[in-house]
Amino acid sequence: SQQGEEDPQALSIQEGENATMNCSYKTSINNLQWYRQNSGRGLVHLILIRSNEREKHSGRLRVTLDTSKKSSSLLITASRAADTASYFCATGGQGGSEKLVFGKGTKLTVNP
Amino acid sequence: EAQVTQNPRYLITVTGKKLTVTCSQNMNHEYMSWYRQDPGLGLRQIYYSMNVEVTDKGDVPEGYKVSRKEKRNFPLILESPSPNQTSLYFCASRESGGKGGYTFGSGTRLTVV
């Protein structure tokens, strides 16, 4: 079952610009996580935001969560070529379980 | 170095020949999970485990088995692989009650012919 849906599917920007990716989901959640994946490699965890949190920051990353709209956004500020990757949101923790559902991802290209 | 180690990285096998993909983590994490990644379908959870001897199905468990006899290991077993199990597989772990997400292994690319 598909829970998180990222938007847009692909995003191409210039170095130095900000990149915003959105994630929508369908059911109530305990937490929402964002991951990055470089082509064909393992995923790297970026940020976990709990359902009772509205915003979190980590370096150049800012994540917001709006549980009333069932949506989250990931903002990467001052992007770099090294940020080129696919970004996934994942929703989980319902009922205390570790069942985690990933979206299909946003492919971000940062042009030098 | 804290990591999740999967083996093998690449595997080509024939239909019906039982195989095991191993996964080991050195972080003393309680939670472990297996995912498969397919073009157009994204990552889908196969099985997860919340502690030793505690496992549960994810979204696509059919054709797979897992076991969690020790905290560090969480092998994925394909008793009778079929071509539709050709995929990129990831194992991941995280600590319980933590504020962090999963640490992923480097992946196992499996081809079933």
XYZ file of N, CA and C in Angstrom:
675
model
N 0.864 -1.180 0.000
C 0.000 0.000 0.000
C 0.896 1.224 0.000
N 0.600 2.176 -0.885
C 1.410 3.371 -1.004
C 0.896 4.397 -0.011
N 1.768 4.897 0.825
C 1.359 5.875 1.817
C 1.867 7.242 1.417
N 3.194 7.423 1.430
C 3.740 8.717 1.081
C 3.839 8.887 -0.427
N 3.511 10.077 -0.888
C 3.642 10.403 -2.305
C 4.429 11.689 -2.400
N 5.596 11.629 -3.047
C 6.420 12.828 -3.164
C 6.029 13.636 -4.402
N 6.274 14.895 -4.290
C 5.982 15.803 -5.388
C 7.017 16.924 -5.356
N 7.681 17.263 -6.454
C 7.495 16.660 -7.782
C 8.242 15.339 -7.903
N 8.054 14.629 -9.004
C 8.798 13.397 -9.226
C 10.235 13.692 -9.570
N 10.454 14.824 -10.247
C 11.808 15.212 -10.604
C 11.939 16.724 -10.496
N 13.115 17.172 -10.113
C 13.370 18.600 -9.898
C 14.789 18.902 -10.319
N 14.950 19.920 -11.172
C 16.280 20.308 -11.630
C 16.494 21.778 -11.312
N 17.551 22.087 -10.585
C 17.825 23.465 -10.178
C 19.307 23.782 -10.357
N 19.648 25.048 -10.183
C 21.041 25.477 -10.258
C 21.638 25.502 -8.852
N 22.937 25.273 -8.815
C 23.644 25.348 -7.541
C 23.364 26.690 -6.864
N 23.146 26.657 -5.579
C 22.877 27.882 -4.829
C 21.387 28.134 -4.618
N 20.557 27.565 -5.459
C 19.111 27.728 -5.300
C 18.600 26.807 -4.196
N 17.388 27.096 -3.748
C 16.727 26.235 -2.763
C 15.899 25.177 -3.484
N 15.795 24.020 -2.872
C 14.986 22.928 -3.423
C 13.924 22.550 -2.404
N 12.687 22.475 -2.860
C 11.591 22.071 -1.976
C 10.909 20.841 -2.540
N 10.778 19.833 -1.686
C 10.095 18.606 -2.067
C 8.951 18.380 -1.090
N 7.850 17.886 -1.599
C 6.666 17.688 -0.780
C 6.300 16.218 -0.683
N 5.635 15.886 0.408
C 5.205 14.509 0.636
C 3.795 14.543 1.204
N 2.908 13.795 0.605
C 1.554 13.683 1.152
C 1.306 12.236 1.546
N 0.494 12.034 2.556
C 0.207 10.681 3.011
C -1.268 10.571 3.350
N -1.715 9.338 3.596
C -3.168 9.122 3.659
C -3.709 8.855 5.057
N -2.955 8.121 5.870
C -3.498 7.751 7.171
C -2.723 8.438 8.291
N -3.200 8.300 9.493
C -2.506 8.930 10.623
C -1.143 8.261 10.819
N -0.209 9.038 11.315
C 1.161 8.534 11.457
C 1.702 8.838 12.842
N 2.742 8.117 13.192
C 3.468 8.386 14.426
C 4.669 9.275 14.139
N 5.302 9.025 12.990
C 6.431 9.854 12.604
C 6.579 9.835 11.087
N 7.336 10.777 10.573
C 7.629 10.837 9.144
C 9.128 11.045 9.008
N 9.721 10.294 8.112
C 11.177 10.320 7.958
C 11.526 10.696 6.526
N 12.615 11.387 6.365
C 13.151 11.707 5.043
C 14.504 11.029 4.875
N 14.701 10.464 3.656
C 15.930 9.785 3.330
C 16.452 10.286 1.989
N 17.767 10.149 1.795
C 18.407 10.453 0.526
C 19.046 9.185 -0.007
N 18.998 9.025 -1.328
C 19.644 7.877 -1.956
C 20.406 8.338 -3.179
N 21.701 8.097 -3.149
C 22.502 8.308 -4.350
C 22.336 7.066 -5.218
N 22.438 7.265 -6.502
C 22.068 6.259 -7.483
C 22.507 4.839 -7.125
N 21.534 3.943 -6.900
C 21.821 2.536 -6.681
C 22.443 2.191 -5.342
N 22.578 3.187 -4.486
C 23.232 2.923 -3.200
C 22.198 2.880 -2.071
N 22.683 2.589 -0.869
C 21.794 2.525 0.287
C 21.256 3.898 0.645
N 20.127 3.894 1.332
C 19.522 5.148 1.741
C 20.219 5.709 2.966
N 20.221 7.015 3.049
C 20.802 7.697 4.201
C 19.703 8.498 4.892
N 19.558 8.267 6.179
C 18.538 8.975 6.939
C 18.904 10.444 7.100
N 17.939 11.333 6.850
C 18.153 12.772 6.981
C 17.519 13.322 8.255
N 16.226 13.174 8.373
C 15.494 13.758 9.505
C 14.279 12.899 9.829
N 13.978 12.750 11.100
C 12.727 12.158 11.563
C 11.946 13.237 12.285
N 10.692 13.398 11.922
C 9.838 14.364 12.600
C 8.637 13.613 13.159
N 8.341 13.854 14.426
C 7.239 13.148 15.071
C 5.923 13.863 14.791
N 4.848 13.162 15.005
C 3.529 13.705 14.648
C 3.161 14.924 15.493
N 3.796 15.092 16.649
C 3.484 16.254 17.486
C 4.466 17.407 17.263
N 5.321 17.276 16.256
C 6.253 18.340 15.901
C 5.803 18.993 14.608
N 6.142 20.236 14.439
C 5.719 20.973 13.239
C 6.887 21.296 12.325
N 8.072 21.427 12.907
C 9.224 21.820 12.095
C 10.499 21.315 12.751
N 11.463 20.888 11.894
C 12.778 20.500 12.390
C 13.838 20.964 11.419
N 15.006 21.260 11.969
C 16.110 21.732 11.142
C 17.315 20.831 11.370
N 18.092 20.674 10.321
C 19.366 19.986 10.437
C 20.286 20.551 9.365
N 21.205 21.393 9.779
C 22.096 22.029 8.808
C 21.314 22.821 7.777
N 21.478 22.463 6.498
C 20.770 23.167 5.421
C 19.386 22.582 5.141
N 18.981 21.636 5.946
C 17.691 20.975 5.749
C 16.651 21.520 6.716
N 15.443 21.705 6.174
C 14.312 22.107 7.028
C 13.123 21.252 6.635
N 12.535 20.605 7.623
C 11.370 19.756 7.380
C 10.187 20.320 8.141
N 9.053 20.369 7.470
C 7.816 20.758 8.137
C 6.821 19.609 8.048
N 5.913 19.590 8.989
C 4.874 18.567 9.021
C 3.550 19.225 9.365
N 2.559 18.983 8.531
C 1.204 19.482 8.779
C 0.274 18.278 8.834
N -0.033 17.833 10.033
C -0.834 16.623 10.167
C -2.288 16.860 9.757
N -2.748 18.094 9.807
C -4.132 18.364 9.398
C -4.283 18.197 7.890
N -3.210 18.499 7.163
C -3.233 18.337 5.704
C -2.569 17.035 5.274
N -2.056 16.293 6.250
C -1.338 15.057 5.956
C -0.245 15.312 4.907
N 0.612 16.242 5.215
C 1.673 16.576 4.277
C 2.918 17.034 5.016
N 4.045 16.881 4.321
C 5.336 17.301 4.848
C 6.135 17.901 3.702
N 7.079 18.754 4.043
C 7.960 19.278 3.013
C 9.392 19.233 3.507
N 10.290 19.044 2.550
C 11.729 19.062 2.806
C 12.312 20.198 1.994
N 12.960 21.117 2.669
C 13.619 22.243 2.015
C 15.123 22.091 2.168
N 15.822 22.137 1.048
C 17.290 22.157 1.068
C 17.709 23.552 0.631
N 18.374 24.270 1.493
C 18.775 25.627 1.145
C 20.180 25.634 0.545
N 20.437 26.618 -0.287
C 21.759 26.813 -0.890
C 22.302 25.498 -1.433
N 21.577 24.903 -2.350
C 21.906 23.554 -2.816
C 23.283 23.489 -3.472
N 23.841 22.286 -3.428
C 25.155 22.006 -4.013
C 25.031 20.844 -4.984
N 25.978 20.715 -5.874
C 25.958 19.605 -6.827
C 25.908 18.258 -6.090
N 26.539 18.192 -4.919
C 26.574 16.954 -4.134
C 25.205 16.585 -3.562
N 24.248 17.499 -3.620
C 22.892 17.193 -3.151
C 22.102 16.407 -4.194
N 22.653 16.272 -5.384
C 21.996 15.492 -6.435
C 21.768 14.066 -5.957
N 20.502 13.659 -5.910
C 20.137 12.355 -5.355
C 18.628 12.213 -5.463
N 18.121 11.057 -5.065
C 16.675 10.882 -4.899
C 16.334 11.024 -3.427
N 15.218 11.661 -3.167
C 14.786 11.915 -1.797
C 13.434 11.246 -1.566
N 13.361 10.520 -0.456
C 12.169 9.755 -0.138
C 11.613 10.161 1.214
N 10.287 10.207 1.289
C 9.675 10.300 2.606
C 9.157 8.919 2.979
N 9.078 8.661 4.267
C 8.589 7.380 4.758
C 7.756 7.632 5.999
N 6.606 7.011 6.044
C 5.721 7.195 7.186
C 5.667 5.909 7.983
N 5.631 6.060 9.301
C 5.638 4.840 10.086
C 5.209 5.029 11.515
N 5.345 3.944 12.229
C 5.102 3.965 13.653
C 3.664 3.846 14.057
N 2.788 3.516 13.107
C 1.375 3.390 13.489
C 1.191 2.191 14.406
N 0.449 2.430 15.466
C 0.157 1.334 16.387
C 1.388 0.790 17.065
N 2.436 1.589 17.114
C 3.651 1.132 17.783
C 4.468 0.155 16.968
N 4.073 -0.059 15.721
C 4.817 -1.010 14.905
C 5.942 -0.298 14.160
N 6.781 -1.078 13.539
C 7.855 -0.533 12.723
C 7.540 -0.705 11.243
N 6.265 -0.813 10.945
C 5.902 -0.893 9.537
C 6.136 0.481 8.927
N 6.983 0.551 7.938
C 7.409 1.819 7.346
C 7.063 1.798 5.877
N 6.385 2.845 5.413
C 5.952 2.891 4.018
C 6.622 4.065 3.335
N 7.338 3.783 2.258
C 8.063 4.800 1.510
C 7.255 5.315 0.337
N 7.468 6.579 0.002
C 6.976 7.119 -1.241
C 7.912 6.726 -2.380
N 7.585 7.153 -3.589
C 8.385 6.763 -4.754
C 9.554 7.702 -4.999
N 9.586 8.802 -4.281
C 10.774 9.643 -4.315
C 10.719 10.803 -5.286
N 11.547 11.799 -4.985
C 11.783 12.934 -5.872
C 13.240 12.879 -6.301
N 13.459 12.900 -7.616
C 14.829 12.891 -8.118
C 15.282 14.330 -8.297
N 16.258 14.731 -7.493
C 16.768 16.094 -7.516
C 18.087 16.143 -8.271
N 18.176 17.049 -9.223
C 19.432 17.297 -9.937
C 19.848 18.736 -9.676
N 21.042 18.906 -9.153
C 21.583 20.242 -8.909
C 22.705 20.464 -9.908
N 22.494 21.413 -10.789
C 23.459 21.688 -11.855
C 24.513 22.694 -11.403
N 25.795 22.383 -11.633
C 26.864 23.286 -11.198
C 26.872 24.592 -12.000
N 33.439 0.963 12.913
C 32.486 1.837 12.223
C 31.089 1.225 12.332
N 30.126 2.061 12.726
C 28.750 1.607 12.840
C 28.194 1.333 11.453
N 27.693 0.132 11.244
C 27.199 -0.162 9.903
C 26.272 -1.372 9.877
N 25.566 -1.459 8.754
C 24.755 -2.622 8.435
C 25.418 -3.295 7.237
N 25.735 -4.564 7.402
C 26.482 -5.288 6.363
C 25.593 -6.349 5.748
N 25.459 -6.267 4.437
C 24.691 -7.263 3.691
C 25.635 -8.062 2.809
N 25.321 -9.319 2.670
C 26.064 -10.166 1.734
C 25.136 -11.182 1.084
N 25.340 -11.466 -0.212
C 26.340 -10.845 -1.086
C 25.856 -9.508 -1.624
N 26.691 -8.775 -2.316
C 26.298 -7.527 -2.967
C 25.566 -7.801 -4.281
N 26.021 -8.829 -4.962
C 25.396 -9.212 -6.227
C 25.194 -10.722 -6.220
N 24.059 -11.146 -6.785
C 23.789 -12.581 -6.850
C 22.915 -12.880 -8.049
N 23.352 -13.838 -8.855
C 22.533 -14.350 -9.943
C 22.247 -15.801 -9.616
N 20.988 -16.179 -9.641
C 20.622 -17.542 -9.298
C 19.539 -18.034 -10.249
N 19.216 -19.309 -10.115
C 18.190 -19.900 -10.980
C 16.899 -20.100 -10.195
N 15.811 -20.110 -10.915
C 14.496 -20.309 -10.310
C 14.480 -21.579 -9.462
N 13.965 -21.433 -8.235
C 13.781 -22.590 -7.372
C 14.942 -22.946 -6.468
N 16.082 -22.324 -6.657
C 17.250 -22.664 -5.834
C 17.288 -21.776 -4.593
N 17.091 -22.387 -3.444
C 17.017 -21.655 -2.187
C 18.258 -20.801 -1.956
N 18.022 -19.589 -1.448
C 19.155 -18.728 -1.149
C 18.875 -17.898 0.104
N 19.959 -17.451 0.710
C 19.876 -16.603 1.895
C 20.726 -15.368 1.684
N 20.155 -14.219 1.969
C 20.908 -12.974 1.991
C 21.121 -12.608 3.462
N 22.370 -12.456 3.834
C 22.650 -12.183 5.248
C 22.659 -10.687 5.521
N 22.331 -10.341 6.756
C 22.343 -8.951 7.204
C 22.811 -8.940 8.651
N 23.787 -8.094 8.920
C 24.327 -7.994 10.268
C 24.551 -6.533 10.614
N 24.217 -6.154 11.860
C 24.471 -4.773 12.303
C 25.264 -4.796 13.605
N 26.133 -3.804 13.759
C 27.026 -3.775 14.925
C 26.685 -2.639 15.877
N 25.435 -2.174 15.841
C 25.029 -1.019 16.636
C 24.105 -1.388 17.788
N 23.886 -2.679 18.004
C 23.003 -3.154 19.069
C 21.568 -2.630 18.908
N 21.151 -2.473 17.658
C 19.803 -1.975 17.386
C 18.767 -3.062 17.599
N 17.605 -2.631 18.136
C 16.515 -3.594 18.328
C 15.752 -3.851 17.024
N 15.528 -2.762 16.273
C 14.679 -2.885 15.087
C 15.511 -3.192 13.848
N 15.023 -4.137 13.055
C 15.654 -4.428 11.766
C 14.560 -4.657 10.737
N 14.911 -4.437 9.470
C 13.884 -4.489 8.431
C 14.508 -4.828 7.095
N 13.715 -5.449 6.238
C 14.125 -5.733 4.860
C 13.191 -5.021 3.892
N 13.803 -4.455 2.818
C 13.054 -3.770 1.771
C 13.523 -4.288 0.414
N 12.637 -4.186 -0.544
C 13.042 -4.370 -1.930
C 12.716 -3.095 -2.690
N 13.569 -2.791 -3.679
C 13.392 -1.568 -4.455
C 13.296 -1.927 -5.918
N 12.208 -1.531 -6.546
C 11.970 -1.831 -7.955
C 11.623 -0.554 -8.694
N 12.080 -0.405 -9.931
C 11.776 0.799 -10.720
C 10.269 1.018 -10.810
N 9.864 2.239 -10.551
C 8.447 2.582 -10.640
C 7.620 2.204 -9.432
N 8.178 1.379 -8.562
C 7.430 0.919 -7.385
C 8.040 1.436 -6.084
N 9.246 1.958 -6.160
C 9.876 2.488 -4.963
C 10.315 1.393 -4.013
N 10.472 1.749 -2.747
C 10.875 0.782 -1.719
C 9.648 0.203 -1.044
N 9.645 -1.106 -0.911
C 8.536 -1.762 -0.233
C 9.093 -2.665 0.870
N 8.445 -2.612 1.998
C 8.921 -3.372 3.149
C 8.493 -4.835 3.035
N 9.442 -5.735 3.273
C 9.166 -7.167 3.152
C 8.799 -7.738 4.534
N 9.722 -7.603 5.460
C 9.537 -8.035 6.846
C 10.263 -7.059 7.752
N 9.824 -7.013 8.997
C 10.559 -6.257 9.984
C 10.589 -7.027 11.305
N 11.512 -6.631 12.161
C 11.661 -7.284 13.458
C 11.882 -6.223 14.522
N 11.152 -6.337 15.608
C 11.289 -5.345 16.675
C 12.165 -5.848 17.813
N 12.566 -7.109 17.763
C 13.515 -7.647 18.727
C 13.770 -9.108 18.406
N 14.646 -9.735 19.168
C 14.947 -11.149 18.957
C 13.661 -11.965 19.047
N 13.484 -12.843 18.063
C 12.330 -13.738 17.982
C 11.008 -13.013 17.745
N 11.053 -11.735 17.392
C 9.828 -10.975 17.107
C 9.913 -10.445 15.679
N 9.128 -11.030 14.777
C 9.128 -10.585 13.389
C 7.696 -10.375 12.926
N 7.535 -9.547 11.897
C 6.190 -9.287 11.382
C 6.274 -8.947 9.911
N 5.163 -9.156 9.219
C 5.128 -8.943 7.775
C 5.037 -7.461 7.446
N 5.710 -7.117 6.363
C 5.554 -5.792 5.793
C 4.494 -5.831 4.716
N 4.716 -5.089 3.656
C 3.720 -5.014 2.586
C 3.830 -6.122 1.547
N 5.032 -6.683 1.388
C 5.227 -7.692 0.330
C 5.979 -8.908 0.870
N 5.419 -9.656 1.819
C 6.148 -10.767 2.431
C 6.114 -12.075 1.650
N 5.241 -12.176 0.652
C 5.045 -13.455 -0.023
C 6.334 -13.897 -0.713
N 6.705 -15.149 -0.469
C 7.887 -15.728 -1.095
C 9.162 -15.522 -0.292
N 9.049 -14.888 0.869
C 10.217 -14.607 1.707
C 10.015 -15.152 3.118
N 11.119 -15.463 3.763
C 11.116 -15.800 5.190
C 12.245 -15.046 5.851
N 12.092 -14.803 7.141
C 13.162 -14.178 7.914
C 13.263 -14.901 9.250
N 14.360 -14.658 9.929
C 14.509 -15.147 11.294
C 15.318 -14.136 12.087
N 15.098 -14.077 13.388
C 15.857 -13.168 14.246
C 16.221 -13.926 15.519
N 17.237 -14.770 15.378
C 17.684 -15.592 16.510
C 18.664 -14.815 17.386
N 19.361 -13.868 16.776
C 20.306 -13.039 17.523
C 19.984 -11.596 17.185
N 20.354 -10.721 18.093
C 20.024 -9.315 17.896
C 20.703 -8.743 16.660
N 21.925 -9.140 16.380
C 22.697 -8.499 15.315
C 22.348 -9.002 13.916
N 21.749 -10.185 13.797
C 21.549 -10.783 12.480
C 20.078 -10.900 12.102
N 19.806 -10.669 10.820
C 18.418 -10.727 10.337
C 18.463 -11.213 8.878
N 18.671 -12.505 8.670
C 18.783 -13.023 7.305
C 17.440 -13.066 6.575
N 17.522 -12.878 5.267
C 16.351 -12.969 4.390
C 16.487 -14.243 3.578
N 15.480 -15.081 3.629
C 15.527 -16.388 2.977
C 14.493 -16.445 1.867
N 14.967 -16.865 0.689
C 14.062 -17.121 -0.425
C 14.084 -18.627 -0.648
N 13.024 -19.295 -0.236
C 12.986 -20.761 -0.280
C 12.980 -21.271 -1.727
N 12.215 -20.607 -2.586
C 12.110 -21.024 -3.981
C 12.007 -19.763 -4.844
N 13.145 -19.146 -5.123
C 13.131 -17.858 -5.824
C 12.465 -17.961 -7.197
N 11.798 -16.881 -7.561
C 11.186 -16.793 -8.889
C 11.655 -15.492 -9.546
N 11.538 -15.408 -10.876
C 12.027 -14.200 -11.581
C 11.411 -12.899 -11.065
N 10.193 -12.931 -10.526
C 9.590 -11.688 -10.032
C 10.209 -11.228 -8.704
N 11.152 -11.983 -8.196
C 11.901 -11.562 -7.012
C 13.245 -10.932 -7.390
N 13.472 -10.795 -8.684
C 14.627 -10.024 -9.145
C 14.442 -8.588 -8.693
N 15.400 -8.074 -7.935
C 15.222 -6.758 -7.328
C 16.501 -6.330 -6.621
N 16.472 -5.110 -6.117
C 17.538 -4.601 -5.256
C 17.009 -4.647 -3.822
N 17.726 -5.350 -2.960
C 17.264 -5.571 -1.592
C 18.120 -4.783 -0.610
N 17.437 -4.206 0.375
C 18.136 -3.465 1.419
C 17.724 -3.960 2.788
N 18.718 -4.092 3.649
C 18.485 -4.360 5.059
C 18.752 -3.071 5.818
N 18.046 -2.858 6.919
C 18.216 -1.627 7.686
C 17.960 -1.904 9.160
N 18.517 -1.057 10.006
C 18.287 -1.211 11.439
C 18.209 0.138 12.107
N 17.547 0.183 13.272
C 17.552 1.388 14.079
C 17.271 1.009 15.539
N 17.607 1.912 16.439
C 17.390 1.628 17.851
C 15.949 1.930 18.237
N 15.445 1.206 19.217
C 14.072 1.420 19.651
C 13.979 2.712 20.448
N 12.842 3.367 20.318
C 12.595 4.582 21.081
C 13.495 5.730 20.724
N 14.282 5.549 19.673
C 15.227 6.592 19.307
C 14.594 7.680 18.464
N 15.292 8.726 18.318
C 14.791 9.827 17.512
C 15.353 9.766 16.110
N 16.133 8.754 15.845
C 16.751 8.640 14.539
C 16.024 7.642 13.661
N 16.406 7.673 12.383
C 15.796 6.750 11.449
C 16.645 5.507 11.276
N 16.447 4.852 10.167
C 17.128 3.613 9.880
C 18.505 3.843 9.258
N 19.427 2.969 9.619
C 20.717 2.866 8.949
C 20.594 1.734 7.945
N 20.890 2.046 6.685
C 20.728 1.067 5.617
C 22.051 0.409 5.247
N 21.937 -0.844 4.811
C 23.068 -1.517 4.199
C 23.248 -1.034 2.768
N 24.287 -1.540 2.104
C 24.629 -1.083 0.751
C 23.797 -1.739 -0.336
N 23.030 -2.747 0.041
C 22.141 -3.362 -0.931
C 22.666 -4.658 -1.511
N 21.739 -5.509 -1.939
C 22.036 -6.757 -2.631
C 21.225 -6.780 -3.914
N 21.947 -6.841 -5.027
C 21.232 -6.876 -6.305
C 21.064 -8.345 -6.691
N 19.812 -8.800 -6.669
C 19.507 -10.200 -6.947
C 18.848 -10.341 -8.312
N 19.349 -11.277 -9.087
C 18.741 -11.619 -10.378
C 18.382 -13.095 -10.348
N 17.111 -13.384 -10.620
C 16.650 -14.774 -10.672
C 16.283 -15.090 -12.128
N 16.972 -16.085 -12.690
C 16.734 -16.412 -14.111
C 16.007 -17.747 -14.247
